[in-house]
Amino acid sequence: MEEPTIKVGIIELYGKVNGGFNGPYRVNNERLLDGGFAVRAAEDCLILYDDAGNEIMRQREIRCSPLHDATFTLFDVTVGIQFHWQRKEEQTFQGALTLTLSEENTLTAINEIHLEDYLISVISSEMSAEAPLEFLKAHAIISRSWLMAAPDPARTTQETFAVTGNMDFTSVNEIICWYGRGEHALFDVCADDHCQRYQGITRFMSGSPRKAVEATRGVFLTHNDKICDARYHKACGGITDTFDHTWEDTPIPYLSSIPDAPAFYEPVHTEEQATQWLLSSPDVYCNTTDENLLRQILPFFDQGTKDFFRWRVKYRREELEEILRMKSGIDFGDLESLSAVERGPSGRIIRLKVKGSKKTIVVGNELEIRRWLSRSHLYSSAFIVTAGGGSPAAPDHFILHGAGWGHGVGLCQIGAAVMATKGFTAEEILKHYFRGTELQKRY
Ligand SMILES: [Zn+2]
Ligand SMILES: [Zn+2]
């Protein structure tokens, strides 16, 4: 196996984009361009302008390849789309840039880059460069593996269904929405949280992401000689969840549920256990409030999020009704209750019953539940609900008492970083989260 080149979607559905070439780029094999540029999507082509606003060319696809070590910058790139950390940034990238005319007169910008260079950026974008080296090495291996894991042919049908983001009206009163990977037609991965955060070379402040990638060059996490679909999330909340509770019905052996601790904690089966678990503060790896450590682990924009292990969200009833109406498009009338119909072993709700005076609906999966119950996204779907005030049919307010951050499957990033500070190696960390796996160097 040779080091692959991958296509990363940087922006999509933009009408225009402003950028700059830092050094000479060859454009559509026709001419060299250096300095500022702008691209606008028109009716049936893209129009490229130079720094002075002169039109350079009209094409459906504009391919720009760097000479020597030239890089390119894009302004106003939106990151954290629809999450609470959404913002616009200026980003600089290595490698080739392809601009393509896409649906409804918009443009898509794609960066073609060697896998190992891409990984250095992902590690820098996902985590702070000051994070412990063994943690960064573990992360390099799973990011590399996740990207190259071939989808299982047996799962393809459901994968296709899952990725369309379609609503599955299995019954009138049930809306189960599966979100999968691979819903990009023009490129392999996007640059945002949907796939893996990739923010170019803007954050190459320290040498340790590079060191972590180079030390693990070509190393993959494997199970029965196949590269693992190695998932990860911010904080499990104490117990990780399973693949089949989150994405598809087919279990993946190495994406099973484990306590994020040396000791055993009973997985959640009943509502009583859920209440007890989600209100407790167990001694697990990701249960940390060590600000120094978190500052090392989390990039600066995540540090506003400190209450990830156990959290609380309070809504007035009217407020929650409005959010539900906005996110689901459904008018529930007076909201009476929210109750878990099914949970995964981490306590994450997979199917939630929303009961109102006009309508009662069961919604899933975990990501759709998180989307419905927040103006952006809830940290996780692991929560219990208490209602208070008003009347039983129309309480005054609802409080969500929750745990963890993200889907909870695979590696718990905060837990893994804590393990590294306790002296565990990258391999030990990976074998803790992904049971029955091996490490293999393939190039
Ligand atoms: Zn994506
Ligand atoms: Zn954890």
Coordinates of C-alpha atoms and ligand atoms in Angstrom, one line a residue:
M1 CA 0.0 0.0 0.0
E2 CA 1.3 3.5 -0.9
E3 CA 0.4 6.7 0.9
P4 CA -3.0 7.7 -0.5
T5 CA -4.1 11.2 -1.7
I6 CA -7.5 12.3 -0.4
K7 CA -10.1 14.9 -1.4
V8 CA -11.4 17.1 1.3
G9 CA -14.4 19.3 0.8
I10 CA -13.6 22.7 2.3
I11 CA -16.7 24.7 1.5
E12 CA -20.0 23.9 -0.2
L13 CA -23.0 25.8 -1.3
Y14 CA -21.2 29.1 -1.5
G15 CA -22.2 31.8 -4.1
K16 CA -18.6 33.2 -4.1
V17 CA -15.4 32.8 -2.2
N18 CA -12.4 35.1 -1.7
G19 CA -8.9 33.7 -1.3
G20 CA -5.2 34.1 -2.0
F21 CA -2.4 32.0 -3.4
N22 CA 0.7 32.2 -1.2
G23 CA 3.1 31.5 -4.0
P24 CA 2.6 30.4 -7.6
Y25 CA -0.3 28.1 -8.5
R26 CA -0.9 26.6 -12.0
V27 CA -4.6 27.2 -13.0
N28 CA -6.2 24.7 -15.4
N29 CA -2.8 24.0 -16.8
E30 CA -3.1 27.3 -18.6
R31 CA -1.4 30.0 -16.6
L32 CA 0.3 30.8 -13.3
L33 CA -1.5 32.8 -10.6
D34 CA -0.1 34.3 -7.4
G35 CA -1.8 36.6 -4.8
G36 CA -5.4 37.4 -4.2
F37 CA -8.3 35.9 -6.2
A38 CA -12.1 35.6 -6.1
V39 CA -14.4 33.0 -7.6
R40 CA -18.1 33.6 -8.2
A41 CA -20.7 31.0 -9.3
A42 CA -22.7 32.1 -12.3
E43 CA -25.5 30.4 -14.3
D44 CA -23.5 27.7 -16.0
C45 CA -19.9 28.3 -15.0
L46 CA -17.5 29.7 -12.3
I47 CA -15.8 33.0 -12.9
L48 CA -12.3 33.5 -11.6
Y49 CA -11.1 37.0 -10.9
D50 CA -7.6 38.2 -10.0
D51 CA -6.5 40.6 -7.2
A52 CA -7.5 43.6 -9.3
G53 CA -11.0 42.3 -10.1
N54 CA -10.1 41.4 -13.7
E55 CA -11.8 38.3 -15.1
I56 CA -9.3 35.5 -15.7
M57 CA -11.5 32.6 -16.9
R58 CA -14.9 31.1 -17.0
Q59 CA -15.0 27.3 -16.4
R60 CA -17.3 24.7 -14.8
E61 CA -14.2 23.4 -13.0
I62 CA -11.1 25.3 -12.0
R63 CA -8.1 23.2 -10.9
C64 CA -5.2 24.9 -9.1
S65 CA -2.0 23.0 -8.5
P66 CA 0.8 24.4 -6.3
L67 CA 4.4 25.0 -7.6
H68 CA 7.0 24.1 -4.9
D69 CA 5.6 24.8 -1.4
A70 CA 2.9 27.3 -2.4
T71 CA -0.2 27.3 -0.2
F72 CA -3.6 28.9 -0.6
T73 CA -5.9 30.8 1.8
L74 CA -9.7 30.9 1.9
F75 CA -11.5 33.7 3.8
D76 CA -14.8 33.3 5.7
V77 CA -14.8 29.5 5.9
T78 CA -17.6 28.4 8.2
V79 CA -16.6 25.8 10.8
G80 CA -18.8 24.0 13.4
I81 CA -21.8 24.2 11.1
Q82 CA -25.0 24.2 13.2
F83 CA -23.1 23.4 16.4
H84 CA -22.8 25.9 19.3
W85 CA -19.2 26.7 18.3
Q86 CA -20.1 27.8 14.7
R87 CA -17.9 30.6 13.5
K88 CA -16.1 32.0 10.4
E89 CA -12.4 31.6 9.9
E90 CA -9.6 32.4 7.5
Q91 CA -7.8 29.1 6.6
T92 CA -4.7 28.2 4.8
F93 CA -4.1 24.9 3.1
Q94 CA -1.3 22.8 1.5
G95 CA -1.9 20.9 -1.8
A96 CA -4.2 21.4 -4.8
L97 CA -7.4 23.4 -4.9
T98 CA -10.3 22.4 -7.2
L99 CA -13.4 24.7 -7.5
T100 CA -16.4 23.0 -9.0
L101 CA -19.8 24.4 -10.1
S102 CA -22.4 22.6 -8.0
E103 CA -26.2 22.5 -7.6
E104 CA -28.2 25.7 -7.8
N105 CA -25.3 27.9 -9.0
T106 CA -23.1 27.3 -6.0
L107 CA -19.5 26.4 -5.8
T108 CA -17.6 23.7 -3.9
A109 CA -14.0 24.0 -3.0
I110 CA -12.0 20.7 -2.7
N111 CA -8.5 20.3 -1.3
E112 CA -6.4 17.4 -2.6
I113 CA -3.7 16.4 -0.1
H114 CA -1.5 13.5 0.9
L115 CA -3.1 11.5 3.7
E116 CA -0.3 12.1 6.2
D117 CA -0.3 15.9 5.6
Y118 CA -4.0 15.9 6.1
L119 CA -3.7 14.0 9.4
I120 CA -1.2 16.5 10.8
S121 CA -3.9 19.2 10.2
V122 CA -6.7 17.1 11.6
I123 CA -4.8 16.3 14.8
S124 CA -4.0 20.1 15.1
S125 CA -7.6 21.0 14.4
E126 CA -9.3 18.5 16.7
M127 CA -7.0 18.9 19.7
S128 CA -4.6 21.3 21.1
A129 CA -0.9 20.8 20.0
E130 CA 0.1 20.8 23.7
A131 CA -2.0 17.6 24.3
P132 CA 0.0 14.6 25.6
L133 CA 2.0 12.9 22.8
E134 CA 0.7 9.4 23.4
F135 CA -2.9 10.7 23.1
L136 CA -2.0 12.5 19.8
K137 CA -0.5 9.3 18.5
A138 CA -3.6 7.3 19.3
H139 CA -5.7 10.0 17.6
A140 CA -3.5 10.0 14.5
I141 CA -4.0 6.2 14.2
I142 CA -7.8 6.3 14.5
S143 CA -8.2 9.3 12.2
R144 CA -6.1 7.5 9.6
S145 CA -8.1 4.3 10.1
W146 CA -11.5 5.9 10.0
L147 CA -10.7 7.6 6.8
M148 CA -9.4 4.5 5.0
A149 CA -11.9 2.0 6.4
A150 CA -13.7 0.5 3.5
P151 CA -17.5 0.3 4.1
D152 CA -18.6 -3.2 4.6
P153 CA -20.4 -4.3 1.4
A154 CA -23.0 -6.1 3.6
R155 CA -24.0 -2.8 5.0
T156 CA -24.1 -0.8 1.8
T157 CA -27.9 -0.8 1.4
Q158 CA -28.6 0.6 4.7
E159 CA -25.7 2.9 4.5
T160 CA -27.1 4.4 1.4
F161 CA -30.4 4.8 3.1
A162 CA -28.8 6.2 6.2
V163 CA -26.7 8.8 4.4
T164 CA -29.6 10.4 2.5
G165 CA -30.7 11.7 5.9
N166 CA -34.1 10.6 4.9
M167 CA -36.9 10.5 7.4
D168 CA -38.2 7.0 7.8
F169 CA -41.9 7.1 8.5
T170 CA -42.1 3.6 9.7
S171 CA -45.3 4.5 11.4
V172 CA -47.2 7.8 11.4
N173 CA -46.1 8.4 15.0
E174 CA -42.5 7.5 14.7
I175 CA -39.7 9.5 13.0
I176 CA -36.4 7.7 13.0
C177 CA -33.6 9.6 11.2
W178 CA -30.4 7.8 10.6
Y179 CA -27.3 9.9 9.8
G180 CA -24.4 8.0 8.3
R181 CA -21.0 8.8 6.8
G182 CA -20.1 9.2 3.2
E183 CA -22.9 11.6 2.1
H184 CA -20.5 13.5 0.0
A185 CA -20.6 13.0 -3.8
L186 CA -17.8 15.2 -4.9
F187 CA -15.1 14.4 -2.2
D188 CA -14.0 11.9 0.4
V189 CA -14.5 13.9 3.6
C190 CA -15.7 17.3 4.5
A191 CA -13.6 19.6 6.7
D192 CA -16.1 20.1 9.5
D193 CA -17.3 18.2 12.5
H194 CA -19.6 16.0 10.3
C195 CA -16.4 14.1 9.2
Q196 CA -13.3 15.3 11.0
R197 CA -12.3 18.9 11.7
Y198 CA -9.7 19.9 9.1
Q199 CA -8.7 23.6 9.3
G200 CA -5.6 23.7 7.1
I201 CA -2.2 24.7 8.4
T202 CA -3.4 27.7 10.5
R203 CA -2.8 25.9 13.7
F204 CA 0.6 24.4 13.2
M205 CA 1.9 26.1 16.3
S206 CA 3.9 23.3 17.7
G207 CA 5.7 20.3 16.4
S208 CA 3.8 17.6 18.4
P209 CA 1.0 16.9 16.0
R210 CA 3.6 16.4 13.3
K211 CA 5.6 14.2 15.6
A212 CA 2.6 12.1 16.5
V213 CA 1.7 11.6 12.8
E214 CA 5.3 10.8 11.8
A215 CA 5.8 8.4 14.7
T216 CA 2.7 6.4 13.5
R217 CA 3.1 6.8 9.7
G218 CA 1.1 4.2 7.9
V219 CA -0.1 2.6 11.1
F220 CA -3.8 1.5 11.2
L221 CA -6.1 0.0 13.8
T222 CA -7.2 -3.4 12.4
H223 CA -9.7 -6.1 13.4
N224 CA -9.3 -9.5 11.7
D225 CA -6.8 -7.8 9.3
K226 CA -9.4 -5.2 8.2
I227 CA -8.9 -1.5 8.8
C228 CA -11.3 -0.4 11.6
D229 CA -14.1 2.1 11.2
A230 CA -12.6 3.9 14.3
R231 CA -15.2 6.3 15.6
Y232 CA -14.5 8.9 18.3
H233 CA -16.3 11.6 20.3
K234 CA -15.6 14.2 22.9
A235 CA -16.7 12.6 26.2
C236 CA -18.6 9.4 26.8
G237 CA -19.9 10.3 30.2
G238 CA -18.5 7.2 31.9
I239 CA -19.6 4.3 29.6
T240 CA -19.3 4.2 25.8
D241 CA -22.1 3.3 23.5
T242 CA -22.4 0.8 20.7
F243 CA -22.3 1.3 16.9
D244 CA -25.7 -0.4 16.4
H245 CA -27.4 1.9 18.9
T246 CA -26.1 4.9 17.0
W247 CA -25.9 4.3 13.3
E248 CA -27.1 0.9 12.1
D249 CA -28.6 -2.3 13.4
T250 CA -25.5 -4.3 12.6
P251 CA -23.2 -4.5 15.6
I252 CA -19.4 -4.0 15.0
P253 CA -17.5 -6.1 17.6
Y254 CA -14.8 -3.4 18.3
L255 CA -17.4 -0.7 18.7
S256 CA -19.0 -2.2 21.8
S257 CA -19.8 -0.6 25.1
I258 CA -17.1 -0.4 27.8
P259 CA -16.8 1.5 31.1
D260 CA -14.3 4.3 30.6
A261 CA -12.4 3.3 33.8
P262 CA -10.2 0.5 35.1
A263 CA -13.1 -0.5 37.3
F264 CA -16.4 -2.0 36.1
Y265 CA -19.6 0.1 35.9
E266 CA -22.9 -1.6 35.1
P267 CA -24.3 -0.4 31.7
V268 CA -27.7 1.3 31.7
H269 CA -30.7 -1.0 31.2
T270 CA -33.6 0.6 33.0
E271 CA -34.9 4.1 33.6
E272 CA -34.0 3.7 37.3
Q273 CA -30.4 2.9 36.4
A274 CA -30.4 5.8 33.9
T275 CA -31.5 8.3 36.6
Q276 CA -28.9 6.9 39.1
W277 CA -26.1 6.9 36.6
L278 CA -26.8 10.3 35.0
L279 CA -26.9 12.0 38.3
S280 CA -23.8 10.4 39.7
S281 CA -20.2 11.4 39.4
P282 CA -18.3 8.1 38.8
D283 CA -14.5 7.7 38.9
V284 CA -13.9 7.4 35.2
Y285 CA -11.3 8.7 32.9
C286 CA -13.3 11.5 31.3
N287 CA -14.6 12.8 34.6
T288 CA -12.1 15.6 34.9
T289 CA -12.3 19.2 35.8
D290 CA -8.6 19.8 35.6
E291 CA -8.5 23.1 33.7
N292 CA -4.8 22.8 32.9
L293 CA -5.3 19.4 31.3
L294 CA -8.5 20.5 29.4
R295 CA -6.6 23.6 28.2
Q296 CA -4.0 21.2 26.8
I297 CA -6.5 18.9 25.2
L298 CA -9.2 21.1 23.8
P299 CA -8.6 23.7 21.1
F300 CA -9.3 27.2 22.3
F301 CA -12.8 27.3 20.8
D302 CA -14.0 24.4 22.9
Q303 CA -13.0 25.8 26.2
G304 CA -16.3 27.5 26.7
T305 CA -17.6 24.0 27.1
K306 CA -16.6 23.0 30.6
D307 CA -19.7 21.1 31.9
F308 CA -19.5 18.3 29.5
F309 CA -19.3 15.4 31.9
R310 CA -22.6 16.1 33.7
W311 CA -24.7 19.0 32.4
R312 CA -28.1 20.6 32.9
V313 CA -30.3 22.5 30.5
K314 CA -33.5 24.3 31.6
Y315 CA -36.3 25.4 29.3
R316 CA -39.5 27.2 30.0
R317 CA -42.3 25.1 28.4
E318 CA -43.1 27.7 25.7
E319 CA -39.5 28.0 24.9
L320 CA -39.1 24.3 24.3
E321 CA -42.3 24.1 22.3
E322 CA -41.0 26.8 20.0
I323 CA -37.6 25.0 19.6
L324 CA -39.4 21.7 18.8
R325 CA -41.7 23.4 16.3
M326 CA -38.7 25.1 14.6
K327 CA -36.5 21.9 14.5
S328 CA -39.1 19.2 13.7
G329 CA -41.7 21.3 11.8
I330 CA -44.3 19.7 14.1
D331 CA -46.7 21.6 16.4
F332 CA -47.1 19.5 19.5
G333 CA -49.5 21.9 21.2
D334 CA -48.9 22.1 25.0
L335 CA -45.9 20.0 25.8
E336 CA -46.7 17.5 28.5
S337 CA -43.7 15.2 28.7
L338 CA -40.4 13.9 27.2
S339 CA -39.7 10.3 28.0
A340 CA -37.1 7.7 26.9
V341 CA -38.5 4.7 25.0
E342 CA -35.1 3.1 24.4
R343 CA -31.6 3.8 25.6
G344 CA -28.1 2.6 24.8
P345 CA -25.8 1.2 27.5
S346 CA -24.2 4.7 28.0
G347 CA -27.6 6.1 28.9
R348 CA -28.0 7.8 25.5
I349 CA -31.6 7.9 24.4
I350 CA -32.1 6.3 21.0
R351 CA -35.9 6.8 20.8
L352 CA -37.6 9.6 22.7
K353 CA -41.3 10.1 23.1
V354 CA -42.5 13.7 22.8
K355 CA -46.0 14.0 24.2
G356 CA -48.1 17.1 23.5
S357 CA -51.8 18.1 23.6
K358 CA -52.0 18.0 19.8
K359 CA -49.5 15.3 18.9
T360 CA -47.4 12.5 20.3
I361 CA -44.3 11.3 18.4
V362 CA -41.4 9.0 19.0
V363 CA -38.2 10.5 17.6
G364 CA -34.7 9.0 17.0
N365 CA -31.8 8.4 16.7
E366 CA -29.4 10.2 19.1
L367 CA -28.4 12.9 16.7
E368 CA -31.9 13.8 15.7
I369 CA -32.9 13.9 19.4
R370 CA -30.0 16.3 20.1
R371 CA -31.1 18.4 17.1
W372 CA -34.8 18.6 18.2
L373 CA -34.1 19.7 21.7
S374 CA -31.8 22.6 21.2
R375 CA -31.4 25.7 19.1
S376 CA -28.1 24.2 18.0
H377 CA -27.4 20.6 19.3
L378 CA -27.7 19.2 22.8
Y379 CA -24.3 17.9 24.1
S380 CA -25.6 14.3 24.0
S381 CA -28.9 12.3 24.1
A382 CA -27.9 10.9 27.5
F383 CA -30.3 12.7 29.8
I384 CA -33.2 12.3 32.1
V385 CA -36.0 14.9 32.2
T386 CA -37.7 16.5 35.2
A387 CA -40.7 18.8 34.8
G388 CA -42.0 21.3 37.3
G389 CA -44.5 24.0 38.0
G390 CA -47.8 24.6 36.1
S391 CA -50.1 21.5 35.8
P392 CA -49.2 17.9 34.9
A393 CA -50.6 18.4 31.4
A394 CA -48.7 21.7 30.9
P395 CA -45.7 22.0 33.2
D396 CA -44.0 25.4 33.7
H397 CA -40.5 24.2 32.8
F398 CA -38.4 21.2 31.8
I399 CA -34.9 20.4 33.1
L400 CA -32.6 18.0 31.1
H401 CA -30.0 16.4 33.4
G402 CA -27.4 15.0 31.0
A403 CA -24.0 13.4 30.6
G404 CA -21.2 13.4 28.0
W405 CA -20.6 15.1 24.8
G406 CA -21.1 13.5 21.4
H407 CA -22.4 10.1 20.3
G408 CA -20.4 8.1 22.8
V409 CA -19.1 5.4 20.4
G410 CA -15.5 4.4 20.1
L411 CA -12.7 6.5 21.6
C412 CA -13.6 9.1 24.3
Q413 CA -11.2 11.9 23.5
I414 CA -11.1 13.5 26.9
G415 CA -10.9 10.1 28.6
A416 CA -8.0 9.1 26.2
A417 CA -6.1 12.3 27.0
V418 CA -6.5 11.7 30.7
M419 CA -5.2 8.1 30.2
A420 CA -2.1 9.5 28.4
T421 CA -1.4 11.8 31.4
K422 CA -1.6 8.7 33.6
G423 CA 1.2 7.1 31.6
F424 CA -0.7 4.8 29.2
T425 CA 0.8 4.4 25.7
A426 CA -1.1 5.0 22.5
E427 CA -1.5 1.3 21.9
E428 CA -2.9 0.7 25.4
I429 CA -5.3 3.6 25.0
L430 CA -6.6 2.2 21.7
K431 CA -7.0 -1.3 23.1
H432 CA -9.0 0.1 26.0
Y433 CA -11.6 1.7 23.7
F434 CA -11.5 -0.7 20.8
R435 CA -11.5 -4.3 22.1
G436 CA -9.9 -7.1 20.1
T437 CA -8.0 -4.8 17.8
E438 CA -4.4 -4.8 16.6
L439 CA -2.0 -2.2 15.2
Q440 CA -0.6 -2.8 11.6
K441 CA 1.9 -0.7 9.7
R442 CA 0.8 -0.8 6.0
Y443 CA 3.2 1.7 4.4
Ligands
ZN1 ZN -18.7 15.2 6.2
ZN2 ZN -15.2 8.8 28.6

